[in-house]
Coordinates of C-alpha atoms in Angstrom, one line a residue:
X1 CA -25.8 69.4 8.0
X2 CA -29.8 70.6 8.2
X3 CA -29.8 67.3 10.9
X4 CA -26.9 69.0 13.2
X5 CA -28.5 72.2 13.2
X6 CA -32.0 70.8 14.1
X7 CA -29.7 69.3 17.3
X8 CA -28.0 72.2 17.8
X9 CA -31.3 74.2 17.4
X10 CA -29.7 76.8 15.6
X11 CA -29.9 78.1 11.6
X12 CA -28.0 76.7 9.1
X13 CA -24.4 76.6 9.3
X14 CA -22.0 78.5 6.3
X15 CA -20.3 75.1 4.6
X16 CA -16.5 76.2 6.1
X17 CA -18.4 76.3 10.0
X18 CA -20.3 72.8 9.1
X19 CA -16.8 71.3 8.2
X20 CA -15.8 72.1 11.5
X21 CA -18.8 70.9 13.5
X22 CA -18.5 67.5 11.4
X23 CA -14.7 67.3 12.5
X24 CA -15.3 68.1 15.7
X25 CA -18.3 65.1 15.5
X26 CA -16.1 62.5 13.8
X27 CA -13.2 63.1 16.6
X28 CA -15.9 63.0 19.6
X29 CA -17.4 59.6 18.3
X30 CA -13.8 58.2 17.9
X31 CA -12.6 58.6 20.9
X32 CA -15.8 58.0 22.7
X33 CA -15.4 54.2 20.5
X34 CA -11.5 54.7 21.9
X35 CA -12.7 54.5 25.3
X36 CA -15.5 52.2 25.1
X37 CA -13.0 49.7 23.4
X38 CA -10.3 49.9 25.8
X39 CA -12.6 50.4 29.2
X40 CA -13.7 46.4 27.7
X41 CA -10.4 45.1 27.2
X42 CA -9.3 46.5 30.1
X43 CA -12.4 44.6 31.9
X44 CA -11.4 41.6 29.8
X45 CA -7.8 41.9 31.0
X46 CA -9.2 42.2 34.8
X47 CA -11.5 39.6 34.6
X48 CA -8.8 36.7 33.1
X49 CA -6.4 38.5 35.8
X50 CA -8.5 37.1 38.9
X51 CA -9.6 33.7 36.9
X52 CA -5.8 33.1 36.8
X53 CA -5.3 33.9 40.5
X54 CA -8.4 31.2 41.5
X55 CA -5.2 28.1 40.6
X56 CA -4.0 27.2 43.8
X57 CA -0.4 25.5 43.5
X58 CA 0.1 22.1 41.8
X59 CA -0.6 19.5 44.3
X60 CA 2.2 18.2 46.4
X61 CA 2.0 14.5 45.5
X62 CA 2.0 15.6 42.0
X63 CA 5.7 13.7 41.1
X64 CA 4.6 11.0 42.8
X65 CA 1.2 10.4 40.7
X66 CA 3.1 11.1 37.6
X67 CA 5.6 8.9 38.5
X68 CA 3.3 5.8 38.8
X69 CA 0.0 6.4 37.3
X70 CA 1.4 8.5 34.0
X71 CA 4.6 7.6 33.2
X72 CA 4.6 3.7 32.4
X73 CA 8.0 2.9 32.3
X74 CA 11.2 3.7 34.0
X75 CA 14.9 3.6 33.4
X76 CA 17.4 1.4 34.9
X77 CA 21.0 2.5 34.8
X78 CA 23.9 0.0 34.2
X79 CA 27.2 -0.1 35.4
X80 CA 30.1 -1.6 32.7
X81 CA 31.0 -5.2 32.9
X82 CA 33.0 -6.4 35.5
X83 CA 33.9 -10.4 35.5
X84 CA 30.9 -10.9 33.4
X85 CA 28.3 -9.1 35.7
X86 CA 27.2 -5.1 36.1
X87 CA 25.0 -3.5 38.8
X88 CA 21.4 -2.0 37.7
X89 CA 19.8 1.2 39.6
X90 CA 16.1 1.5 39.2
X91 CA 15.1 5.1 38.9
X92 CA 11.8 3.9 40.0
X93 CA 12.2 2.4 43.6
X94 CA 15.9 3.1 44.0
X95 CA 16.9 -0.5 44.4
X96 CA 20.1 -1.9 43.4
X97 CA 20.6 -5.6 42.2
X98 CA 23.1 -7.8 40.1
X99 CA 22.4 -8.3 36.5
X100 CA 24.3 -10.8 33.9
X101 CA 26.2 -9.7 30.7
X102 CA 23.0 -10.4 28.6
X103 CA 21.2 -7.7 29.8
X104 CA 22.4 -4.3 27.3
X105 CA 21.6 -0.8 27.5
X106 CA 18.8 0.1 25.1
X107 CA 17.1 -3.3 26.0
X108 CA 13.5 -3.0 27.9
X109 CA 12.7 -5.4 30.5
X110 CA 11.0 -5.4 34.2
X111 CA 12.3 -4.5 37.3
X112 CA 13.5 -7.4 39.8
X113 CA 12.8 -5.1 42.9
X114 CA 9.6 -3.2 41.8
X115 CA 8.3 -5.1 38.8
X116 CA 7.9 -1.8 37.0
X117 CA 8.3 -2.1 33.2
X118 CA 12.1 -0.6 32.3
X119 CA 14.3 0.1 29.4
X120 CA 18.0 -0.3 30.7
X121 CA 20.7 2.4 29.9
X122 CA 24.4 2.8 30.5
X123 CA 25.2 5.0 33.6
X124 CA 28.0 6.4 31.4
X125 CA 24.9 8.1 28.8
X126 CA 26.0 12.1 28.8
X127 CA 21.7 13.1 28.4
X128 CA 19.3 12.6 30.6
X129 CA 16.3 10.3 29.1
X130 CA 13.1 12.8 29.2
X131 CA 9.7 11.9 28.4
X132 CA 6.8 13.8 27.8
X133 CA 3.0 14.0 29.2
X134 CA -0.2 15.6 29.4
X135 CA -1.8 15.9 32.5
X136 CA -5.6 17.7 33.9
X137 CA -5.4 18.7 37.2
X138 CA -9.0 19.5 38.6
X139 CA -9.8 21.7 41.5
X140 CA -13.0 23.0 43.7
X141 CA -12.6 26.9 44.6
X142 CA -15.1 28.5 46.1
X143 CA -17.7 26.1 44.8
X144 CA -16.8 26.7 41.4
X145 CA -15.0 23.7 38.8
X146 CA -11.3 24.7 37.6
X147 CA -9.8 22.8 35.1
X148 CA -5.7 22.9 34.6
X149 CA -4.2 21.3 31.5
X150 CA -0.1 21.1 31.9
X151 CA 2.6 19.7 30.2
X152 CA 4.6 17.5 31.9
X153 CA 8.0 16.6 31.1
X154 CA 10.2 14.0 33.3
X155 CA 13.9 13.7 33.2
X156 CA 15.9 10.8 34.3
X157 CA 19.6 11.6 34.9
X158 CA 22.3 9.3 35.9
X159 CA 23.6 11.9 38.1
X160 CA 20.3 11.9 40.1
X161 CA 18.7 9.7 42.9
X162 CA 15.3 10.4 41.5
X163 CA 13.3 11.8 38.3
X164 CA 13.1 15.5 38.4
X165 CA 9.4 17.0 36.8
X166 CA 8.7 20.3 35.5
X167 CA 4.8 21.6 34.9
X168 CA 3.7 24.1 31.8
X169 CA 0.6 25.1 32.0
X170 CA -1.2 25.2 28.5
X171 CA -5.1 25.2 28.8
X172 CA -7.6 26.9 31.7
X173 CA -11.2 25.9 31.6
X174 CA -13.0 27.6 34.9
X175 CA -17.0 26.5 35.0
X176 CA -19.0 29.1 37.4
X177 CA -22.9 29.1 38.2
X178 CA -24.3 32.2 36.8
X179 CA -27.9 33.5 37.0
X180 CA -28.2 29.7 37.6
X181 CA -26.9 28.6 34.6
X182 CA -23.3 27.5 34.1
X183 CA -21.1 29.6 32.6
X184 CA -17.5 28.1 31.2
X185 CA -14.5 30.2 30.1
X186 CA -11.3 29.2 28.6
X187 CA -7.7 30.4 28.3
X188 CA -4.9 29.0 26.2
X189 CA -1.9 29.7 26.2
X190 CA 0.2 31.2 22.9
X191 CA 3.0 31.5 21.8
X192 CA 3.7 34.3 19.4
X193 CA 6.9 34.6 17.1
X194 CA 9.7 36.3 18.0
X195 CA 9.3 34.2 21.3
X196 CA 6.6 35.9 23.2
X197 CA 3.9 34.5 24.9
X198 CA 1.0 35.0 26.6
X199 CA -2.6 33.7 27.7
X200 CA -5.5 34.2 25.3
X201 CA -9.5 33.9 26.7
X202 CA -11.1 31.9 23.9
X203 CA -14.7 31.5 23.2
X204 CA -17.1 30.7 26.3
X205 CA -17.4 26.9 26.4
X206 CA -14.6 25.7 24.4
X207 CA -12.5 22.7 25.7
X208 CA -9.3 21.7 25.5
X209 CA -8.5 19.1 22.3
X210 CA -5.7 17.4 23.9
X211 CA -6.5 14.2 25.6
X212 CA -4.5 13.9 28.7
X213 CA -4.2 11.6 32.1
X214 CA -6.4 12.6 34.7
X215 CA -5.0 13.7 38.6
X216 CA -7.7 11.4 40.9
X217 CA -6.5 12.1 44.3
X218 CA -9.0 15.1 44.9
X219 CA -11.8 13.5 42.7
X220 CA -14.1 12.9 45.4
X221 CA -13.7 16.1 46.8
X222 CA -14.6 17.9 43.6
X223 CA -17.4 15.6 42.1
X224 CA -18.5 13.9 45.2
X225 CA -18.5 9.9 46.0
X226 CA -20.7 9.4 42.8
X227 CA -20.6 11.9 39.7
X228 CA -23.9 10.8 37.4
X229 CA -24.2 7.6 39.3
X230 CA -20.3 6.5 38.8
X231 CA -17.3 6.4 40.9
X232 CA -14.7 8.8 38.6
X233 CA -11.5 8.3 41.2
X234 CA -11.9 4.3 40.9
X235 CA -12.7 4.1 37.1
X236 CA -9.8 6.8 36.1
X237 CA -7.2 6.0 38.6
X238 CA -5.2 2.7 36.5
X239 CA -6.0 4.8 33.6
X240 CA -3.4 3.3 31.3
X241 CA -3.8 6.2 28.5
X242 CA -4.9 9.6 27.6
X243 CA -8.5 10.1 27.8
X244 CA -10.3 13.7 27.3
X245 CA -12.0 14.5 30.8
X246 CA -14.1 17.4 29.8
X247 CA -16.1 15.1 27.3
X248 CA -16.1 12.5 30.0
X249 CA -18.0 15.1 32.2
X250 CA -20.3 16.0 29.4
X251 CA -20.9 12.7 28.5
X252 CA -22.0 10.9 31.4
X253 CA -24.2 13.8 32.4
X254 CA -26.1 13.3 28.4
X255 CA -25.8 10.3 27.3
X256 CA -27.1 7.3 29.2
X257 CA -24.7 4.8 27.2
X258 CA -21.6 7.0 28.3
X259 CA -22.6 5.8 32.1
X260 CA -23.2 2.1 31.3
X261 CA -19.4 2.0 29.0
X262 CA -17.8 3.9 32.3
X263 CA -19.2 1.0 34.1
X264 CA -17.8 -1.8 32.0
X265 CA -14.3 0.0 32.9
X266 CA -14.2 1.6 29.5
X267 CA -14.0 5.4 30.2
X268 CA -11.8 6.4 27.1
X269 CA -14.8 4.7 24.8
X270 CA -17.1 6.5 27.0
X271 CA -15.7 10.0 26.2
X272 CA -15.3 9.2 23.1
X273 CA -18.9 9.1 22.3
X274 CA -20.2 12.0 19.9
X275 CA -24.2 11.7 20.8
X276 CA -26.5 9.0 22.0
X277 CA -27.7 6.5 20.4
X278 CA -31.6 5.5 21.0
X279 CA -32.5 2.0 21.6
X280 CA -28.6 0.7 21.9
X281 CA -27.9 -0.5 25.0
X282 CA -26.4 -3.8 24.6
X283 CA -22.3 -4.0 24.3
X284 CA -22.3 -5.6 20.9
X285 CA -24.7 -3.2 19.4
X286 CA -22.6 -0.3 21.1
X287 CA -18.6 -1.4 20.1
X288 CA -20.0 -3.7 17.0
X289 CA -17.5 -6.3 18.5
X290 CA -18.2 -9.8 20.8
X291 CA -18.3 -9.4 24.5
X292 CA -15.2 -11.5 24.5
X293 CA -13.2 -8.5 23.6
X294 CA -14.2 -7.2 26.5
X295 CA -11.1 -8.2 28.3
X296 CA -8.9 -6.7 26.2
X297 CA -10.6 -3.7 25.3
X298 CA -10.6 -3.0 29.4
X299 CA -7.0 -3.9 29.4
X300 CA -5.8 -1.5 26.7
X301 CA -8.8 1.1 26.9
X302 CA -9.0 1.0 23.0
X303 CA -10.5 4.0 21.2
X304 CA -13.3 3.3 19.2
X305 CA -11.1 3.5 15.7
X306 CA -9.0 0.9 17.1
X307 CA -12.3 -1.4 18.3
X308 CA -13.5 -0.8 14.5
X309 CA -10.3 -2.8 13.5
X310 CA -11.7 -5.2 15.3
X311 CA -14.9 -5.0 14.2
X312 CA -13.5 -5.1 10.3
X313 CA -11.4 -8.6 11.3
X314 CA -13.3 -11.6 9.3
X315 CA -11.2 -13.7 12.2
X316 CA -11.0 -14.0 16.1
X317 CA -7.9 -11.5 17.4
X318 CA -5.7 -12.6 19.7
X319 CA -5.8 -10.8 22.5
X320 CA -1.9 -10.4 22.0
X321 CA -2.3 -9.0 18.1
X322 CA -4.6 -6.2 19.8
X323 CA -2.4 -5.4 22.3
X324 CA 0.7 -4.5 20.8
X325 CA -1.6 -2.2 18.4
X326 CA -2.7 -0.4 20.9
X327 CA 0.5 0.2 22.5
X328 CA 1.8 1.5 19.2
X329 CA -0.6 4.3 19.6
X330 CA -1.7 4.7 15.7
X331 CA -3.5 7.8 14.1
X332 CA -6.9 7.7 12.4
X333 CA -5.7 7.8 8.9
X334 CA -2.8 4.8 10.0
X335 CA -5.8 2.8 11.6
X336 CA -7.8 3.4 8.0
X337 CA -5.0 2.3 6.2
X338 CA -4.3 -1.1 8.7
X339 CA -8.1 -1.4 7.8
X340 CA -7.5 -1.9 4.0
X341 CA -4.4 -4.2 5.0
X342 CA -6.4 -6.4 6.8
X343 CA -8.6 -7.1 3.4
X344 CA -5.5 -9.2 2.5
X345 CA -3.7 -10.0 5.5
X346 CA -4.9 -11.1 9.1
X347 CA -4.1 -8.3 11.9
X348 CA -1.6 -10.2 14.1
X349 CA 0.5 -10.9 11.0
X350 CA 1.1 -7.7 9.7
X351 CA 2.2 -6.7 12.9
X352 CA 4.6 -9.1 12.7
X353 CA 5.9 -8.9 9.2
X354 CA 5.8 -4.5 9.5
X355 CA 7.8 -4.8 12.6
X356 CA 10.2 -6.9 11.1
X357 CA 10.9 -5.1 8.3
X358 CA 11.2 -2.1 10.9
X359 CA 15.1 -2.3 10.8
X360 CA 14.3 -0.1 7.3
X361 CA 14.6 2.9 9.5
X362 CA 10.7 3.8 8.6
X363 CA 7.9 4.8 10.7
X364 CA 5.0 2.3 11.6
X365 CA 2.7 4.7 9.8
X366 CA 5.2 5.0 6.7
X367 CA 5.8 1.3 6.5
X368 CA 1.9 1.0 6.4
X369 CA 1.5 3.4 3.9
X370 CA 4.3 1.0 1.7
X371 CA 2.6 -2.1 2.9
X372 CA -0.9 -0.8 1.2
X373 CA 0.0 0.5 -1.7
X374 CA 2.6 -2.7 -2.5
X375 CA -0.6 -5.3 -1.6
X376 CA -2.6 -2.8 -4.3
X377 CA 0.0 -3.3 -7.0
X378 CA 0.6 -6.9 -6.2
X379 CA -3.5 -7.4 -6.6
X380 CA -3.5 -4.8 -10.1
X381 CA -0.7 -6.9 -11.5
X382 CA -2.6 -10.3 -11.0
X383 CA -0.3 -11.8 -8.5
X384 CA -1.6 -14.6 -6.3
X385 CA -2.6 -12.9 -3.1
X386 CA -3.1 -16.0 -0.9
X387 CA 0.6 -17.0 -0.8
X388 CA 3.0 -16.1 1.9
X389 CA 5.6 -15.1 -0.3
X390 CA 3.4 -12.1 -2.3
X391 CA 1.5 -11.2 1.2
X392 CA 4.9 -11.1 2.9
X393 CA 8.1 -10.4 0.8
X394 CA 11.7 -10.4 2.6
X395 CA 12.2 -6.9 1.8
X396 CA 9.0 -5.0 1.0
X397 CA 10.8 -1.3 0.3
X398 CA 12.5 -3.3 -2.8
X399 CA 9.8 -5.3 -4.0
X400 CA 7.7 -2.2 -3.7
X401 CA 9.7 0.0 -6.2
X402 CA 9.7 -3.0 -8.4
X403 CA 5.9 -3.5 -8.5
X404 CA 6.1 0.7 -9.0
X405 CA 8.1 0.0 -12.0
X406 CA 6.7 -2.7 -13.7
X407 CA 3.2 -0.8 -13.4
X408 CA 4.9 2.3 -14.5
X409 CA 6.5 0.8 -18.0
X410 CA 2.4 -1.2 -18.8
X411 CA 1.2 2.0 -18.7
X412 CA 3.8 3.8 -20.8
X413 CA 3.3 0.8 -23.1
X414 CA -0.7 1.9 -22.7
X415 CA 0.2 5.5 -23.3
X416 CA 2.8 4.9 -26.1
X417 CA 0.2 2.6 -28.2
X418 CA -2.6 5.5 -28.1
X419 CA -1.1 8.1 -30.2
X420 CA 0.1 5.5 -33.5
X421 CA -3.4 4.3 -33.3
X422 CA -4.9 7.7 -33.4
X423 CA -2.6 8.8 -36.3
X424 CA -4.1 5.3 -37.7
X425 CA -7.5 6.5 -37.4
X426 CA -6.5 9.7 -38.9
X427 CA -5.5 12.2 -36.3
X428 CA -3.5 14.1 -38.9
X429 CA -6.2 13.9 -41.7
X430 CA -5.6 17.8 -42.7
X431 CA -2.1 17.9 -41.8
X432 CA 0.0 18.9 -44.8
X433 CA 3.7 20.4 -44.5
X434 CA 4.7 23.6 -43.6
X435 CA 8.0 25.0 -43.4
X436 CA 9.9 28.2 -44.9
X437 CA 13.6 28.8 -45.2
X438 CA 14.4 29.1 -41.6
X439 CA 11.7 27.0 -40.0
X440 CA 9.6 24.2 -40.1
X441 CA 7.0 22.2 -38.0
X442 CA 7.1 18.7 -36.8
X443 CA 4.2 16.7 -36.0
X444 CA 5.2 14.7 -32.7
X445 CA 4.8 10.8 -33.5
X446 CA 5.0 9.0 -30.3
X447 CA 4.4 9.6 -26.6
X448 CA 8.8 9.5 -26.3
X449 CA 8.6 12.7 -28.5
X450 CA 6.7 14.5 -25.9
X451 CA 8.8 13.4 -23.3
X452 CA 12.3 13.9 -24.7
X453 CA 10.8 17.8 -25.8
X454 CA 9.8 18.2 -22.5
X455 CA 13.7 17.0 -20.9
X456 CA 15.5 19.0 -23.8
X457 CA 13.4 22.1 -23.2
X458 CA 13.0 22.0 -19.5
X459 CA 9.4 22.5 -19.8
X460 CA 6.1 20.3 -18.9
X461 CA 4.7 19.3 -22.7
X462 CA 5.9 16.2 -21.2
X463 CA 3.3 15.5 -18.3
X464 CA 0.8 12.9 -19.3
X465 CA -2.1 16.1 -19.6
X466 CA -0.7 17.2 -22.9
X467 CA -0.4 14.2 -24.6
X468 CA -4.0 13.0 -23.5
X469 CA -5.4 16.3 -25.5
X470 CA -2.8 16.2 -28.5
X471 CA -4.4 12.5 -29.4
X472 CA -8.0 13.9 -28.9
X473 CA -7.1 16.6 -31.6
X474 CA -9.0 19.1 -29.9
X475 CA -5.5 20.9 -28.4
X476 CA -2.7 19.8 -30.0
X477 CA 1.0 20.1 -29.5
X478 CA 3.4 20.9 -32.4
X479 CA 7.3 21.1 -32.7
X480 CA 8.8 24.6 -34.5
X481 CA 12.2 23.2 -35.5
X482 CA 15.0 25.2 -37.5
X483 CA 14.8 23.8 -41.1
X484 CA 18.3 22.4 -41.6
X485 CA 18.1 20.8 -38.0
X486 CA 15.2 19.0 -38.3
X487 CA 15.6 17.0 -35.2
X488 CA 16.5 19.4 -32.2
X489 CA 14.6 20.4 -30.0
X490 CA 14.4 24.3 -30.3
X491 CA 10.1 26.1 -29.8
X492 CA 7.2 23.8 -28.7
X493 CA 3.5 25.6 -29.0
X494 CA 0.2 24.2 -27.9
X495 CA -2.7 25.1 -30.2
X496 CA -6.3 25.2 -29.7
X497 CA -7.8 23.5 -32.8
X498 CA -11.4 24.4 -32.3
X499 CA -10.7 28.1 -32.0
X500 CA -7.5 28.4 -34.1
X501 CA -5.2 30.3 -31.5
X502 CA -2.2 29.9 -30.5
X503 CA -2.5 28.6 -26.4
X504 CA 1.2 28.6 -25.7
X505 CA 4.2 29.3 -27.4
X506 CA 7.7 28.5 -25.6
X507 CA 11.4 27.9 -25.8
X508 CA 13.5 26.3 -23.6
X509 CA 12.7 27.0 -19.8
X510 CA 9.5 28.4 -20.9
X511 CA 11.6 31.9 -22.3
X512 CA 9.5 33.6 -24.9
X513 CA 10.1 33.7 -28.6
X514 CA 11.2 35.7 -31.1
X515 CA 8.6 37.8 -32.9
X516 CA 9.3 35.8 -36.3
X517 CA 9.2 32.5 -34.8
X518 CA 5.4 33.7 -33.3
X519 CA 4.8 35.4 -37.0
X520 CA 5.4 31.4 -38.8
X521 CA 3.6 30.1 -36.1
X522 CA 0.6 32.1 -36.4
X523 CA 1.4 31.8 -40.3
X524 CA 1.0 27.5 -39.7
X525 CA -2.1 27.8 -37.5
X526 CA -3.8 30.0 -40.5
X527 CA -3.0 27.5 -42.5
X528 CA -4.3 24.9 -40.6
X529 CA -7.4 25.9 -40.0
X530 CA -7.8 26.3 -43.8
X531 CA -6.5 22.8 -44.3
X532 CA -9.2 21.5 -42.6
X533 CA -11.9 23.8 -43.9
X534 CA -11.0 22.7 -47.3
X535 CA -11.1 19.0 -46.6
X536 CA -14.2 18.9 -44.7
X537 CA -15.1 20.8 -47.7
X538 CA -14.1 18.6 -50.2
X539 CA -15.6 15.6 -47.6

């Protein structure tokens, strides 16, 4: 306490007065921390408070720009069959028309009146059909760039004249000029268990992950006529999928290629782009594919996992094949595994063959997963992999187990072969018998023993690990049998032959044992060790 006296300026303190002064310290700097802490969050608090107040209200054309630039497809509602013929209703444009008996509900087609793509229900259907988007809604308030991510969920009732669209709000991003630098927060909203919710500021320049559809009305308004030399209203507004704006912005303000893709009428490629790429200007050298793609690739605004598919292809892709694979909208790790598929099989075929087997009730990305590792069998097990027949079977979920099984039983055959041919070689050089009136051991013979040990006692001697060691002889597996049943299953220990010690030593279900069943156990793995000593000896 010498230092709080030299503050004070006074003489040493008696140790019961210094214990007060140091409480009375501690509690001062607490709640001085106390305050300090909650003045921030409070300023924190106050600060999100007015960045949340700077949204204005969702447009007012908002349902109608979802309605034809997000949402792709529309609902037509059927009446039942009268005299051969039913009325549709277009929940699109509201128009009425005559259909024949071989149009059914859950069919898709196109709209006679509006031409907009459609899949037809029954008007009788009790649940409205609801889809789901993601939609960034940019705004200019006093001078400063607001970015609103919101859910957006339609639902198309029967019941109803038109679609009916609610908006959830999800991600903030607000970019202010600061000390002439730009300055970007974020807020995301949480939700916590027990169902609360909230929003939640998150680190100064992070961006949203989700990549949504872009509102383009007030584009010009915001980013002026031309934003880094390119028109964003005309290049985003037939945006036919997701794209992630914010990289988009970064993008064509760094990296020149970004500009030049935008200007192709590729903007999802463009925002895709991690970092430039000196000396690349060219398409080709950019995508790795022909400029003939370049159709397509403006039709479907491919990402750049899907152009490497193309890129991979040792043959021309119809432009067909590539467009119903972008439509089905595949993950990374389902476009790596169509990569390895197309080693054996061209592109448009096994879109074909997987959507025909897709009356299996699976997944696209589970039926490719099947697809791979069926092809990798059929090419391990020697089949011919040029013929239509192996590349194609009728129903690849059976002929899949069966390739599983028939590789599973060569390499039990593999397995079962390695422990006779040790024993052969003398894997049991030092073994000798060992048994007393109420026990004995068993040395295992055959890969079958470890397995039918491992089912009888409910334990895992069985797994493949085991065995592999047992045949090295370095950590070996014996069987502790009772002596007049030589043959059931009863105590299985694992012993470490280099160190003579008992590893593990279990009954069934992995129970321990009874002290004289560890006692003749320890009693066998003395002996052992002596067995060898004396041979090696004697050697």
């Amino acid at each position: 306490m010498e230092s709080i006296s030299h503050v004070l300026g006074i003489t040493p303190l008696s140790w019961d007065v210094q214990e007060q002064v140091e409480e009375c310290v501690a509690k001062f700097i607490s709640r001085w921390r106390r305050k300090k802490k909650e003045k921030a969050l409070e300023a924190k608090y106050q600060l999100m408070e007015r960045h949340l107040d700077m949204f204005p209200a969702y447009p007012s054309n908002l349902d109608e720009f979802c309605e034809n630039h997000v949402f792709h497809k529309s609902i037509v509602y059927l009446s039942k069959l009268e005299k051969g013929r039913r009325w549709g209703r277009c929940m699109h444009c509201g128009g009425r028309f005559r259909l024949d008996r071989s149009v059914k509900p859950g069919s898709e087609g196109i709209c006679p009146k509006c031409g907009v793509p459609v899949r037809f229900r029954g008007e009788w259907a009790e649940k409205p059909f609801v889809s789901k988007a993601k939609i960034c809604i940019p705004y200019l308030v006093d001078g400063q760039v607001l970015l609103r991510y919101t859910n957006v969920q339609r639902a198309i009732s029967p019941l109803q004249m038109r679609p009916e669209y609610d908006y959830t709000d999800f991600f903030l991003n607000i970019t202010v000029e600061k000390n002439g630098r730009q300055k970007t927060y974020a807020y995301w909203w949480r939700q916590y268990p027990y169902y609360c919710s909230g929003w939640n500021r998150l680190r100064n320049g992070s961006e949203c992950f989700s990549a949504t559809y872009v509102y383009t009305e007030n584009l010009p308004e915001i980013f002026g006529e031309r934003y880094c030399h390119v028109d964003l209203r005309a290049g985003l507004q037939g945006l036919c999928r997701p794209i992630w704006f914010y990289d988009l912005l970064q993008n064509l303000r760094n990296i020149p290629q970004a500009e030049y893709l935008f200007k192709l009428g590729l903007p999802v490629l463009a925002a895709n782009l991690s970092s430039q790429k000196p000396g690349i200007i060219g398409f080709s050298e950019l995508t790795g594919v022909s400029k003939q793609y370049l159709p397509i690739l403006r039709e479907t605004q491919a990402m750049e996992s899907e152009i490497k598919l193309l890129a991979a292809s040792k043959k021309w892709v119809p432009f067909e094949a590539f467009r119903q694979l972008c439509v089905l909208n595949l993950d990374y790790y389902s476009l790596n595994t169509m990569q390895s598929i197309m080693e054996y099989n061209s592109l448009g075929r096994v879109l074909r063959y997987l959507q025909s087997q897709k009356k299996r009730k699976k997944t696209f990305a589970n039926l490719l997963g099947i697809y791979r590792d069926y092809l990798d069998m059929a090419k391990r097990l020697g089949y011919n992999m040029k013929k239509k027949a192996i590349l194609e079977p009728r129903d690849l979920k059976v002929q899949h187990d069966l390739m599983a099984a028939q590789l599973a039983e060569q390499k039990r055959e593999k397995e079962n072969s390695l422990l006779p041919l040790a024993i052969q070689d003398g894997l049991y050089w030092w073994a000798q018998e060992y048994a007393n009136e109420k026990y004995q051991v068993v040395y295992p013979q055959t890969r079958d023993d470890f397995i039918n040990e491992g089912i009888s006692l409910n334990h895992c001697v069985g797994s493949v690990g085991y065995y592999d060691r047992h045949v090295l002889g370095r950590q070996m597996v014996f069987f502790i049998r009772q002596t007049p049943q030589p043959d059931k299953p009863l105590y299985t220990t694992e012993i470490d032959m280099d160190e003579g010690r008992i590893r593990q030593l279990y009954g069934f279900s992995d129970t321990s044992v009874p002290k004289d069943v560890r006692a003749f156990t320890e009693g066998f793995v003395r002996a052992a060790m002596r067995w060898r000593s004396a041979q090696r000896i004697a050697g």
